[in-house]
Tab-separated table of C-alpha atoms in Angstrom:
chain	number	residue	atom	x	y	z
X	1	MET	CA	-39.128	-41.540	45.828
X	2	HIS	CA	-38.918	-38.566	44.944
X	3	LEU	CA	-37.089	-36.975	41.608
X	4	TYR	CA	-34.360	-34.549	43.618
X	5	GLN	CA	-33.139	-37.803	44.984
X	6	ASN	CA	-31.692	-39.394	41.414
X	7	GLN	CA	-31.417	-35.075	39.938
X	8	THR	CA	-28.029	-33.476	40.327
X	9	LEU	CA	-29.028	-30.095	40.561
X	10	LYS	CA	-26.750	-27.737	40.045
X	11	ILE	CA	-27.355	-23.134	41.436
X	12	TYR	CA	-25.452	-20.084	39.937
X	13	ASN	CA	-24.147	-18.209	43.558
X	14	SER	CA	-23.719	-14.905	43.191
X	15	LEU	CA	-22.186	-15.502	46.553
X	16	SER	CA	-19.937	-17.721	45.200
X	17	GLY	CA	-19.284	-17.305	41.602
X	18	GLU	CA	-19.844	-20.465	40.702
X	19	LYS	CA	-22.358	-22.950	39.343
X	20	ASP	CA	-23.052	-25.122	43.164
X	21	VAL	CA	-24.556	-28.079	43.333
X	22	PHE	CA	-27.512	-27.830	45.744
X	23	LYS	CA	-27.575	-28.771	49.137
X	24	PRO	CA	-30.794	-28.043	51.269
X	25	ILE	CA	-30.405	-26.847	54.738
X	26	HIS	CA	-32.675	-29.825	55.780
X	27	GLU	CA	-33.527	-32.191	53.157
X	28	GLY	CA	-36.870	-32.102	50.681
X	29	GLN	CA	-37.237	-29.130	52.055
X	30	VAL	CA	-36.491	-25.721	50.477
X	31	GLY	CA	-36.582	-22.109	51.576
X	32	MET	CA	-36.744	-19.327	49.365
X	33	TYR	CA	-36.785	-16.062	49.649
X	34	VAL	CA	-37.710	-13.143	47.181
X	35	CYS	CA	-37.561	-9.721	46.650
X	36	GLY	CA	-40.807	-8.087	46.356
X	37	PRO	CA	-41.958	-5.070	44.493
X	38	THR	CA	-42.685	-1.590	45.898
X	39	VAL	CA	-45.893	-0.729	45.267
X	40	TYR	CA	-46.210	2.813	44.390
X	41	SER	CA	-46.997	2.114	40.655
X	42	ASN	CA	-47.658	-0.069	37.998
X	43	VAL	CA	-45.985	-3.498	37.548
X	44	HIS	CA	-43.273	-2.857	35.046
X	45	LEU	CA	-42.480	-5.914	32.567
X	46	GLY	CA	-38.857	-5.950	33.735
X	47	ASN	CA	-40.475	-6.613	37.356
X	48	CYS	CA	-42.589	-9.689	35.754
X	49	ARG	CA	-39.161	-11.019	34.569
X	50	THR	CA	-37.601	-11.533	37.692
X	51	PHE	CA	-40.947	-12.833	38.888
X	52	ILE	CA	-41.515	-15.531	36.062
X	53	SER	CA	-38.096	-16.393	36.941
X	54	PHE	CA	-38.017	-16.841	39.966
X	55	ASP	CA	-41.727	-18.783	39.463
X	56	LEU	CA	-39.591	-21.411	36.939
X	57	VAL	CA	-37.550	-22.019	39.951
X	58	TYR	CA	-40.584	-22.703	42.167
X	59	ARG	CA	-42.368	-24.446	39.991
X	60	TYR	CA	-39.232	-26.639	39.082
X	61	LEU	CA	-37.631	-27.237	42.881
X	62	LYS	CA	-41.925	-28.581	43.788
X	63	HIS	CA	-41.722	-31.110	40.136
X	64	LEU	CA	-38.846	-31.868	41.805
X	65	GLY	CA	-40.591	-33.067	44.034
X	66	PHE	CA	-39.418	-30.851	47.446
X	67	LYS	CA	-41.667	-28.989	50.031
X	68	VAL	CA	-41.271	-25.300	49.246
X	69	ARG	CA	-41.471	-22.148	51.267
X	70	TYR	CA	-41.963	-19.788	49.369
X	71	VAL	CA	-41.456	-16.395	50.553
X	72	ARG	CA	-42.250	-12.933	48.691
X	73	ASN	CA	-42.450	-9.751	50.304
X	74	ILE	CA	-44.322	-6.161	49.220
X	75	THR	CA	-42.555	-3.354	50.675
X	76	ASP	CA	-45.476	-0.536	51.346
X	77	VAL	CA	-43.031	1.563	53.635
X	78	GLY	CA	-39.122	2.484	53.986
X	79	HIS	CA	-37.698	2.564	50.724
X	80	ILE	CA	-36.334	5.525	49.157
X	81	VAL	CA	-36.503	7.613	46.520
X	82	ASP	CA	-33.427	7.141	44.430
X	83	ASP	CA	-32.689	4.370	46.802
X	84	GLU	CA	-30.701	6.564	49.009
X	85	ASP	CA	-31.503	7.282	52.816
X	86	GLU	CA	-32.286	11.157	52.081
X	87	GLY	CA	-35.484	11.786	50.939
X	88	GLU	CA	-38.797	10.862	50.732
X	89	ASP	CA	-40.138	7.772	50.627
X	90	LYS	CA	-41.894	6.287	47.955
X	91	ILE	CA	-45.439	5.393	48.566
X	92	ALA	CA	-45.959	8.540	51.127
X	93	LYS	CA	-44.564	10.641	47.996
X	94	LYS	CA	-47.396	8.738	45.172
X	95	ALA	CA	-49.934	9.793	48.292
X	96	ARG	CA	-49.511	13.150	48.255
X	97	LEU	CA	-49.289	13.730	44.750
X	98	GLU	CA	-52.049	11.967	44.212
X	99	GLN	CA	-53.664	14.067	47.676
X	100	ILE	CA	-54.517	10.614	48.741
X	101	GLU	CA	-53.749	7.475	51.289
X	102	PRO	CA	-49.786	5.781	51.580
X	103	MET	CA	-51.978	2.748	52.203
X	104	GLU	CA	-54.426	3.110	49.264
X	105	VAL	CA	-51.415	3.685	46.826
X	106	VAL	CA	-50.459	0.452	48.543
X	107	GLN	CA	-54.057	-1.189	48.272
X	108	GLN	CA	-54.166	-0.240	44.349
X	109	TYR	CA	-50.716	-0.675	43.077
X	110	THR	CA	-50.556	-4.718	45.821
X	111	VAL	CA	-54.498	-5.563	43.304
X	112	ASP	CA	-52.126	-4.207	39.951
X	113	PHE	CA	-49.149	-6.720	40.677
X	114	HIS	CA	-51.696	-9.741	41.832
X	115	GLN	CA	-53.468	-9.316	39.085
X	116	ILE	CA	-50.844	-9.484	36.337
X	117	LEU	CA	-49.426	-11.990	37.982
X	118	GLU	CA	-52.104	-14.090	37.926
X	119	MET	CA	-52.130	-13.394	33.677
X	120	PHE	CA	-48.581	-14.458	33.049
X	121	ASN	CA	-49.626	-17.830	35.296
X	122	ASN	CA	-47.509	-17.530	38.028
X	123	LEU	CA	-48.197	-19.719	40.768
X	124	THR	CA	-48.336	-17.352	44.934
X	125	PRO	CA	-45.700	-17.464	47.003
X	126	SER	CA	-46.315	-19.574	50.547
X	127	ILE	CA	-46.436	-16.575	52.427
X	128	GLU	CA	-46.833	-12.489	51.231
X	129	PRO	CA	-45.393	-10.271	54.041
X	130	THR	CA	-45.582	-6.636	54.569
X	131	ALA	CA	-42.920	-4.939	55.784
X	132	THR	CA	-45.751	-2.175	57.618
X	133	GLY	CA	-46.547	-6.490	58.917
X	134	HIS	CA	-43.995	-6.511	60.849
X	135	ILE	CA	-42.751	-3.214	62.349
X	136	ILE	CA	-42.506	-4.930	65.803
X	137	GLU	CA	-40.089	-7.624	64.538
X	138	GLN	CA	-37.211	-4.365	62.715
X	139	ILE	CA	-37.694	-3.190	65.458
X	140	GLU	CA	-36.474	-5.933	67.090
X	141	VAL	CA	-33.208	-6.588	65.056
X	142	ILE	CA	-32.633	-3.274	65.541
X	143	LYS	CA	-32.154	-3.389	69.169
X	144	GLN	CA	-30.351	-6.222	68.601
X	145	ILE	CA	-27.441	-5.207	66.598
X	146	ILE	CA	-26.915	-2.817	68.417
X	147	ASP	CA	-26.353	-4.461	71.129
X	148	ASN	CA	-23.849	-5.670	68.987
X	149	GLY	CA	-22.203	-3.028	68.953
X	150	TYR	CA	-22.635	-2.408	65.011
X	151	ALA	CA	-25.188	0.060	64.838
X	152	TYR	CA	-25.913	3.553	66.375
X	153	GLU	CA	-28.483	6.088	67.421
X	154	ALA	CA	-28.030	9.785	65.611
X	155	ASN	CA	-31.233	13.000	66.329
X	156	GLY	CA	-33.895	10.306	66.011
X	157	SER	CA	-32.285	7.090	63.563
X	158	VAL	CA	-30.750	4.272	64.159
X	159	TYR	CA	-26.890	3.484	61.573
X	160	PHE	CA	-25.573	0.453	60.679
X	161	ASP	CA	-22.311	1.001	61.285
X	162	VAL	CA	-20.108	-0.058	57.859
X	163	ILE	CA	-16.886	0.728	59.071
X	164	LYS	CA	-17.102	-1.237	62.577
X	165	TYR	CA	-18.648	-4.022	60.775
X	166	ASN	CA	-16.223	-3.782	58.269
X	167	GLU	CA	-13.537	-4.833	61.316
X	168	SER	CA	-14.726	-8.867	61.562
X	169	HIS	CA	-16.791	-9.263	58.863
X	170	ASN	CA	-16.205	-8.356	54.593
X	171	TYR	CA	-19.156	-5.732	53.498
X	172	GLY	CA	-18.995	-6.650	50.025
X	173	ILE	CA	-18.884	-10.162	49.625
X	174	LEU	CA	-21.656	-10.626	47.960
X	175	SER	CA	-20.919	-7.338	44.910
X	176	GLY	CA	-17.815	-8.231	45.723
X	177	ARG	CA	-16.840	-4.323	46.323
X	178	ASN	CA	-13.971	-2.820	48.422
X	179	ILE	CA	-15.192	-0.432	51.229
X	180	GLU	CA	-11.718	1.809	50.797
X	181	ASP	CA	-12.818	1.636	47.356
X	182	MET	CA	-16.276	2.988	48.358
X	183	ILE	CA	-14.794	6.236	50.806
X	184	ALA	CA	-12.703	7.269	47.715
X	185	ASN	CA	-15.586	7.255	45.327
X	186	THR	CA	-17.927	8.590	47.582
X	187	ARG	CA	-18.725	12.580	47.727
X	188	ASP	CA	-20.360	14.428	51.187
X	189	LEU	CA	-23.914	15.148	50.634
X	190	ASP	CA	-25.798	17.609	52.746
X	191	GLY	CA	-28.352	16.593	55.323
X	192	GLN	CA	-25.736	13.144	56.212
X	193	SER	CA	-24.045	14.871	58.893
X	194	ASP	CA	-26.099	12.779	60.792
X	195	LYS	CA	-23.936	9.244	60.275
X	196	LYS	CA	-20.142	8.693	61.479
X	197	ASN	CA	-19.552	7.120	57.314
X	198	PRO	CA	-21.419	7.712	54.409
X	199	GLN	CA	-21.230	4.112	54.025
X	200	ASP	CA	-23.171	4.129	57.101
X	201	PHE	CA	-26.739	3.056	56.111
X	202	ALA	CA	-30.510	3.637	57.939
X	203	LEU	CA	-31.710	0.743	59.839
X	204	TRP	CA	-34.875	3.711	61.132
X	205	LYS	CA	-35.143	7.161	60.072
X	206	ASN	CA	-36.939	9.818	62.123
X	207	ALA	CA	-40.280	10.621	60.470
X	208	GLU	CA	-40.450	14.359	60.362
X	209	PRO	CA	-44.167	16.209	61.928
X	210	GLU	CA	-45.237	15.834	58.549
X	211	HIS	CA	-43.966	12.142	57.373
X	212	ILE	CA	-47.731	10.108	57.569
X	213	MET	CA	-45.976	6.621	57.645
X	214	ARG	CA	-44.772	6.381	61.577
X	215	TRP	CA	-44.037	3.758	64.238
X	216	PRO	CA	-43.268	4.609	67.430
X	217	SER	CA	-39.979	2.644	68.139
X	218	PRO	CA	-37.260	3.016	71.432
X	219	TRP	CA	-35.285	5.935	69.220
X	220	GLY	CA	-39.051	8.337	68.268
X	221	ASP	CA	-41.848	7.834	66.047
X	222	GLY	CA	-40.372	6.797	62.911
X	223	PHE	CA	-39.800	4.545	60.500
X	224	PRO	CA	-37.970	1.446	59.248
X	225	GLY	CA	-34.617	1.812	56.481
X	226	TRP	CA	-35.440	0.032	53.167
X	227	HIS	CA	-33.358	-3.301	53.660
X	228	LEU	CA	-34.449	-3.914	56.978
X	229	GLU	CA	-37.362	-5.615	56.319
X	230	CYS	CA	-36.301	-8.272	54.021
X	231	THR	CA	-34.319	-9.463	56.655
X	232	ALA	CA	-36.780	-9.695	59.789
X	233	MET	CA	-39.389	-10.809	57.185
X	234	SER	CA	-36.846	-13.497	55.432
X	235	THR	CA	-35.730	-14.660	58.810
X	236	LYS	CA	-38.784	-14.874	60.374
X	237	TYR	CA	-40.599	-17.570	57.942
X	238	LEU	CA	-37.366	-19.825	56.599
X	239	GLY	CA	-35.017	-19.714	60.312
X	240	GLN	CA	-31.688	-17.803	60.838
X	241	GLN	CA	-30.285	-18.895	57.655
X	242	PHE	CA	-31.749	-20.921	54.653
X	243	ASP	CA	-31.293	-21.870	51.292
X	244	ILE	CA	-32.539	-19.818	48.399
X	245	HIS	CA	-32.229	-15.474	48.116
X	246	GLY	CA	-33.792	-14.488	45.067
X	247	GLY	CA	-34.181	-11.066	42.980
X	248	GLY	CA	-33.014	-9.010	40.281
X	249	MET	CA	-29.189	-8.002	39.962
X	250	ASP	CA	-30.127	-3.849	40.157
X	251	LEU	CA	-30.431	-5.263	44.424
X	252	LYS	CA	-26.947	-6.961	43.990
X	253	PHE	CA	-25.981	-3.654	45.829
X	254	PRO	CA	-26.698	-2.200	48.086
X	255	HIS	CA	-30.294	-4.044	49.041
X	256	HIS	CA	-28.621	-7.440	49.423
X	257	GLU	CA	-25.208	-6.557	50.618
X	258	CYS	CA	-27.085	-4.728	53.529
X	259	GLU	CA	-28.615	-7.939	54.298
X	260	ILE	CA	-26.023	-10.021	54.693
X	261	ALA	CA	-24.150	-7.511	57.346
X	262	GLN	CA	-27.687	-6.555	58.777
X	263	ASN	CA	-28.494	-10.661	59.652
X	264	GLU	CA	-24.139	-11.510	60.524
X	265	ALA	CA	-24.219	-8.751	62.737
X	266	CYS	CA	-28.153	-9.992	64.082
X	267	SER	CA	-26.950	-13.199	64.076
X	268	GLY	CA	-24.214	-13.757	63.856
X	269	HIS	CA	-25.133	-16.102	60.885
X	270	THR	CA	-24.383	-15.557	57.310
X	271	PRO	CA	-28.163	-15.937	56.430
X	272	VAL	CA	-28.209	-17.823	52.615
X	273	ASN	CA	-26.116	-20.603	50.748
X	274	TYR	CA	-27.597	-19.534	47.535
X	275	TRP	CA	-27.636	-16.227	46.099
X	276	MET	CA	-29.739	-15.579	43.123
X	277	HIS	CA	-29.818	-12.992	40.672
X	278	ALA	CA	-32.472	-12.365	37.571
X	279	ASN	CA	-30.455	-9.786	34.686
X	280	MET	CA	-32.726	-7.161	33.445
X	281	LEU	CA	-34.887	-6.864	30.548
X	282	THR	CA	-33.999	-4.270	27.737
X	283	LEU	CA	-36.324	-2.895	25.206
X	284	ASN	CA	-35.086	-1.848	21.763
X	285	GLY	CA	-31.778	-2.707	22.318
X	286	LYS	CA	-32.281	0.977	25.621
X	287	LYS	CA	-32.950	0.226	29.201
X	288	MET	CA	-36.569	0.515	30.253
X	289	ALA	CA	-37.256	3.680	31.381
X	290	LYS	CA	-40.372	6.128	32.024
X	291	SER	CA	-38.592	8.902	32.266
X	292	THR	CA	-36.967	8.625	27.682
X	293	GLY	CA	-40.614	7.233	27.034
X	294	ASN	CA	-38.797	3.511	26.462
X	295	ASN	CA	-41.013	1.548	28.258
X	296	ILE	CA	-44.213	-0.387	27.987
X	297	LEU	CA	-45.949	-1.800	30.513
X	298	PRO	CA	-47.734	-5.248	30.681
X	299	ARG	CA	-51.541	-4.369	30.663
X	300	GLU	CA	-50.423	-2.048	27.517
X	301	LEU	CA	-48.846	-5.139	26.161
X	302	PHE	CA	-51.822	-7.015	26.522
X	303	THR	CA	-54.008	-4.695	24.475
X	304	GLY	CA	-51.895	-3.331	22.122
X	305	ASN	CA	-52.270	-0.218	23.164
X	306	ASN	CA	-48.536	1.349	23.262
X	307	THR	CA	-46.984	2.599	20.648
X	308	VAL	CA	-43.764	-0.648	20.305
X	309	LEU	CA	-44.987	-3.472	18.914
X	310	SER	CA	-47.395	-3.984	16.113
X	311	LYS	CA	-49.978	-5.695	17.749
X	312	ALA	CA	-51.518	-7.500	20.777
X	313	PHE	CA	-49.522	-10.797	22.474
X	314	SER	CA	-50.733	-12.803	25.022
X	315	PRO	CA	-49.242	-13.011	28.826
X	316	ALA	CA	-48.519	-16.581	27.691
X	317	VAL	CA	-46.843	-15.364	24.755
X	318	ALA	CA	-45.181	-13.123	26.761
X	319	ARG	CA	-44.432	-15.109	29.886
X	320	PHE	CA	-42.660	-18.005	26.630
X	321	PHE	CA	-40.494	-14.711	25.638
X	322	ILE	CA	-39.166	-14.405	28.612
X	323	LEU	CA	-38.480	-17.796	28.964
X	324	GLN	CA	-36.669	-18.002	25.601
X	325	ALA	CA	-33.828	-16.798	27.235
X	326	HIS	CA	-31.677	-17.990	30.575
X	327	TYR	CA	-32.231	-15.569	33.303
X	328	ARG	CA	-29.611	-14.433	34.384
X	329	SER	CA	-28.680	-12.764	30.625
X	330	ILE	CA	-29.943	-9.698	29.384
X	331	LEU	CA	-33.392	-10.125	27.443
X	332	ASP	CA	-34.121	-7.441	25.055
X	333	PHE	CA	-37.939	-6.871	24.468
X	334	SER	CA	-38.638	-5.960	20.042
X	335	ASP	CA	-41.652	-6.071	18.300
X	336	ASP	CA	-39.490	-8.057	16.585
X	337	ALA	CA	-37.942	-10.737	19.082
X	338	ILE	CA	-41.468	-11.032	20.369
X	339	LEU	CA	-43.697	-11.436	17.160
X	340	ALA	CA	-40.580	-14.338	17.239
X	341	SER	CA	-41.423	-15.880	19.908
X	342	GLU	CA	-45.096	-16.222	19.273
X	343	LYS	CA	-44.307	-18.058	15.917
X	344	GLY	CA	-42.580	-20.368	17.886
X	345	PHE	CA	-45.577	-20.676	21.055
X	346	ASN	CA	-48.115	-21.185	17.915
X	347	ARG	CA	-45.473	-24.247	17.175
X	348	LEU	CA	-44.806	-25.756	20.596
X	349	MET	CA	-49.337	-25.012	21.562
X	350	GLU	CA	-50.244	-27.145	17.871
X	351	ALA	CA	-47.845	-30.291	19.072
X	352	VAL	CA	-49.512	-30.677	22.319
X	353	ASP	CA	-53.042	-30.464	20.472
X	354	ASN	CA	-51.682	-32.833	18.255
X	355	LEU	CA	-50.131	-35.255	20.641
X	356	LYS	CA	-53.436	-35.537	22.117
X	357	ASP	CA	-54.679	-37.948	18.750
X	358	ILE	CA	-51.736	-39.913	18.842
X	359	GLN	CA	-52.132	-44.076	19.389
X	360	ALA	CA	-49.120	-46.644	20.842
X	361	GLY	CA	-47.433	-48.606	17.369
X	362	THR	CA	-46.292	-52.113	18.387
X	363	THR	CA	-42.160	-50.728	18.471
X	364	SER	CA	-40.623	-47.892	19.804
X	365	THR	CA	-38.179	-45.982	17.232
X	366	LEU	CA	-37.413	-42.751	19.341
X	367	ASP	CA	-35.149	-43.478	22.485
X	368	ILE	CA	-37.047	-40.860	24.819
X	369	ALA	CA	-35.239	-42.072	28.126
X	370	ALA	CA	-32.599	-40.094	26.139
X	371	TRP	CA	-34.457	-37.456	25.359
X	372	LYS	CA	-35.984	-36.965	28.567
X	373	ASN	CA	-32.583	-36.835	30.632
X	374	THR	CA	-32.217	-33.828	27.647
X	375	CYS	CA	-34.431	-31.695	29.871
X	376	TYR	CA	-33.623	-32.409	33.360
X	377	ASP	CA	-29.987	-31.811	32.049
X	378	ALA	CA	-30.672	-27.947	31.092
X	379	MET	CA	-32.822	-27.390	33.891
X	380	ASN	CA	-30.597	-29.046	35.996
X	381	ASP	CA	-27.578	-27.007	35.038
X	382	ASP	CA	-29.475	-23.342	36.454
X	383	PHE	CA	-31.996	-23.553	35.765
X	384	ASN	CA	-31.547	-23.707	31.771
X	385	SER	CA	-35.095	-22.783	30.240
X	386	PRO	CA	-33.847	-22.192	26.713
X	387	ILE	CA	-32.331	-25.670	26.510
X	388	LEU	CA	-35.130	-26.816	27.632
X	389	ILE	CA	-36.951	-24.682	24.865
X	390	ALA	CA	-34.897	-25.837	22.520
X	391	GLN	CA	-35.489	-29.309	23.376
X	392	LEU	CA	-39.359	-29.502	23.962
X	393	PHE	CA	-38.986	-28.154	19.588
X	394	GLU	CA	-37.247	-31.582	19.687
X	395	ALA	CA	-39.963	-33.164	20.870
X	396	VAL	CA	-42.001	-31.500	18.628
X	397	ARG	CA	-40.176	-32.644	15.803
X	398	TYR	CA	-41.266	-36.512	17.072
X	399	ILE	CA	-44.864	-35.404	17.505
X	400	ASN	CA	-44.800	-34.081	13.646
X	401	SER	CA	-42.765	-37.595	12.767
X	402	MET	CA	-45.306	-39.471	14.501
X	403	LYS	CA	-48.529	-37.594	13.085
X	404	GLU	CA	-47.520	-38.162	9.607
X	405	GLY	CA	-46.218	-41.805	10.774
X	406	LYS	CA	-42.595	-42.052	10.245
X	407	GLU	CA	-41.543	-43.020	13.748
X	408	SER	CA	-43.770	-44.734	16.373
X	409	LEU	CA	-43.590	-45.108	20.528
X	410	ASN	CA	-45.287	-48.628	22.367
X	411	ALA	CA	-47.868	-47.782	25.131
X	412	SER	CA	-45.198	-47.691	27.464
X	413	ASP	CA	-42.973	-44.762	25.479
X	414	LEU	CA	-46.110	-43.208	24.976
X	415	GLU	CA	-47.102	-42.899	28.386
X	416	THR	CA	-43.939	-41.821	29.779
X	417	PHE	CA	-43.566	-39.223	26.051
X	418	LYS	CA	-46.642	-37.848	27.087
X	419	LYS	CA	-46.728	-36.732	30.532
X	420	ALA	CA	-43.277	-35.895	30.463
X	421	PHE	CA	-43.320	-33.385	27.843
X	422	HIS	CA	-46.693	-32.258	29.187
X	423	ALA	CA	-45.414	-31.470	32.686
X	424	PHE	CA	-42.270	-29.563	31.597
X	425	VAL	CA	-44.442	-27.384	29.025
X	426	PHE	CA	-47.441	-26.666	32.132
X	427	ASP	CA	-45.639	-27.374	35.697
X	428	VAL	CA	-42.540	-26.542	35.316
X	429	LEU	CA	-42.406	-23.813	32.264
X	430	GLY	CA	-46.115	-22.661	33.082
X	431	LEU	CA	-47.584	-22.202	29.994
X	432	GLN	CA	-50.727	-22.236	29.033
X	433	ASN	CA	-52.776	-23.629	25.903
X	434	GLU	CA	-55.109	-20.171	24.939
X	435	LYS	CA	-56.977	-22.943	22.396
X	436	GLU	CA	-58.012	-24.603	25.784
X	437	ILE	CA	-58.652	-21.572	27.811
X	438	ALA	CA	-60.870	-20.034	24.882
X	439	ALA	CA	-62.788	-23.127	24.815
X	440	ASN	CA	-63.025	-23.727	28.426
X	441	ASN	CA	-64.364	-20.180	29.009
X	442	ASP	CA	-67.368	-20.568	26.133
X	443	LYS	CA	-68.453	-24.033	27.452
X	444	LEU	CA	-68.490	-22.015	30.765
X	445	GLU	CA	-70.721	-19.422	29.560
X	446	GLY	CA	-72.529	-22.103	28.270
X	447	VAL	CA	-73.690	-23.643	31.546
X	448	ILE	CA	-73.835	-20.173	33.002
X	449	ASN	CA	-76.445	-18.863	30.480
X	450	MET	CA	-78.016	-22.148	30.543
X	451	LEU	CA	-78.337	-21.250	34.638
X	452	ILE	CA	-79.121	-17.858	34.316
X	453	GLY	CA	-82.271	-19.335	32.035
X	454	MET	CA	-83.258	-21.836	34.021
X	455	ARG	CA	-83.228	-19.192	37.011
X	456	ASN	CA	-85.256	-16.608	34.484
X	457	GLU	CA	-88.183	-18.825	34.547
X	458	ALA	CA	-88.394	-19.806	38.447
X	459	ARG	CA	-88.323	-16.066	38.661
X	460	ALA	CA	-91.479	-16.124	35.843
X	461	ASN	CA	-93.416	-18.608	38.763
X	462	LYS	CA	-92.188	-17.402	41.578
X	463	ASN	CA	-89.940	-19.784	42.593
X	464	TRP	CA	-87.838	-17.126	44.546
X	465	GLY	CA	-85.737	-20.369	46.648
X	466	LEU	CA	-85.210	-21.441	43.601
X	467	SER	CA	-83.935	-18.926	41.940
X	468	ASP	CA	-81.759	-17.722	44.517
X	469	GLU	CA	-80.649	-20.741	45.087
X	470	ILE	CA	-78.665	-20.196	42.033
X	471	ARG	CA	-77.650	-17.066	42.016
X	472	ASP	CA	-75.949	-17.961	45.510
X	473	LYS	CA	-74.486	-20.785	44.794
X	474	LEU	CA	-72.722	-18.902	41.347
X	475	LEU	CA	-71.711	-16.334	44.558
X	476	GLU	CA	-70.048	-19.417	46.459
X	477	LEU	CA	-67.743	-20.559	42.804
X	478	GLY	CA	-67.000	-17.289	42.168
X	479	ILE	CA	-70.108	-16.025	39.926
X	480	GLN	CA	-71.712	-12.921	40.191
X	481	LEU	CA	-75.193	-12.334	38.813
X	482	LYS	CA	-76.332	-9.095	38.165
X	483	ASP	CA	-79.761	-7.998	37.080
X	484	GLY	CA	-80.906	-5.148	34.996
X	485	LYS	CA	-83.172	-3.470	32.516
X	486	GLU	CA	-81.863	-5.199	29.516
X	487	GLY	CA	-81.623	-8.736	31.496
X	488	THR	CA	-79.379	-10.228	33.954
X	489	THR	CA	-75.567	-10.568	33.021
X	490	PHE	CA	-72.419	-11.749	34.872
X	491	SER	CA	-68.946	-11.307	35.741
X	492	LEU	CA	-66.191	-13.836	37.350
């Protein structure tokens, strides 16, 4: 029997504006799509908050026993500067400025993105498709939308006909925007003459002769619009209707609104049952922005190489800080706030260490079943991590009382408590015990140095077979030896 069969999970659904009881389309299985990064710059802390929030969702669904297919894309083409249909592709612009190939830009920042999320202890998604890897699928979606009468071609570009779509559908169903208000508030922009209406958005853009990123299509050489990739990739891997679609609050309009329109215009189906949006991260009370300098990158946070904070903070502390706020609330990042989080994190990890040494008593003086239920109640209430953390600090109080001999648990209750505490701290919240990691790293370093010593001895005895075997076996484990003048070093 799986945990989800005994739990009632409620998710705040941006589509309904309410917390809806979660019922997956297929029992025991969840399809979840989250909009990934546009890889033209280093991932910033606000983006990381979104990805950590959905990592929490992914972890909790898995903890409940659901089989989750988590798809998170990489946007490596089609995201226009200022998110308008007219302008330069962000990746192509970065490539032009740095005088490198667009795919060099993509590779550099995709690697950075993966490294940062690994430091934050995010689980990898089930599938991580790229926009450039799904051009054919995007062209097929456009063809279907044109055939259904909701798009038109103009001078090698294809635009979605918002007014025509709105005659039989609701463009604005997610964001709550009214099409008449949108028309009234739109200013005519030069260069938009190919569109029937300013609200229409690009499904396919004609590539100018100098445009590097281009693909052949029935409408001429060009590249896909920004919104199209998510429609093509989410439905390819999750089906025409799936359970959860997530992203940052800033994507609700136009990106997610356009996704709904594209899906309905293509397949006739509303694509997603539960739309989830993570809120923004501010810095010292103001919006994070590179242009104003009110910005901090994750690596600057981890190294302390910044002008915002008094010291360096570890990825685990930063993750804990982010999870201390509900994903739908605005979170302000400041030196005082993360210093307070660090103290709380250290208290929690101290309790983790203390719990290992606590022995069972003959009787239980604490109601562990009730405590455990409050933890599940918190997470079942739209993944309320701050309430869960408050319950974990209640558990810290229990641990301290047991350490002092004021409270006790019998063997069975103690085992239940240890398992549940460990599951919520590490499996669900995804926190890491840095002391344990450091201790394990020291042990690993000691073992590798011992093997290097054995290899040096083998080489001195001209036992090249053993020497090579040690080197090759370590390489298979991802440990590379480097022989130099100063001796042999290693890298993981």
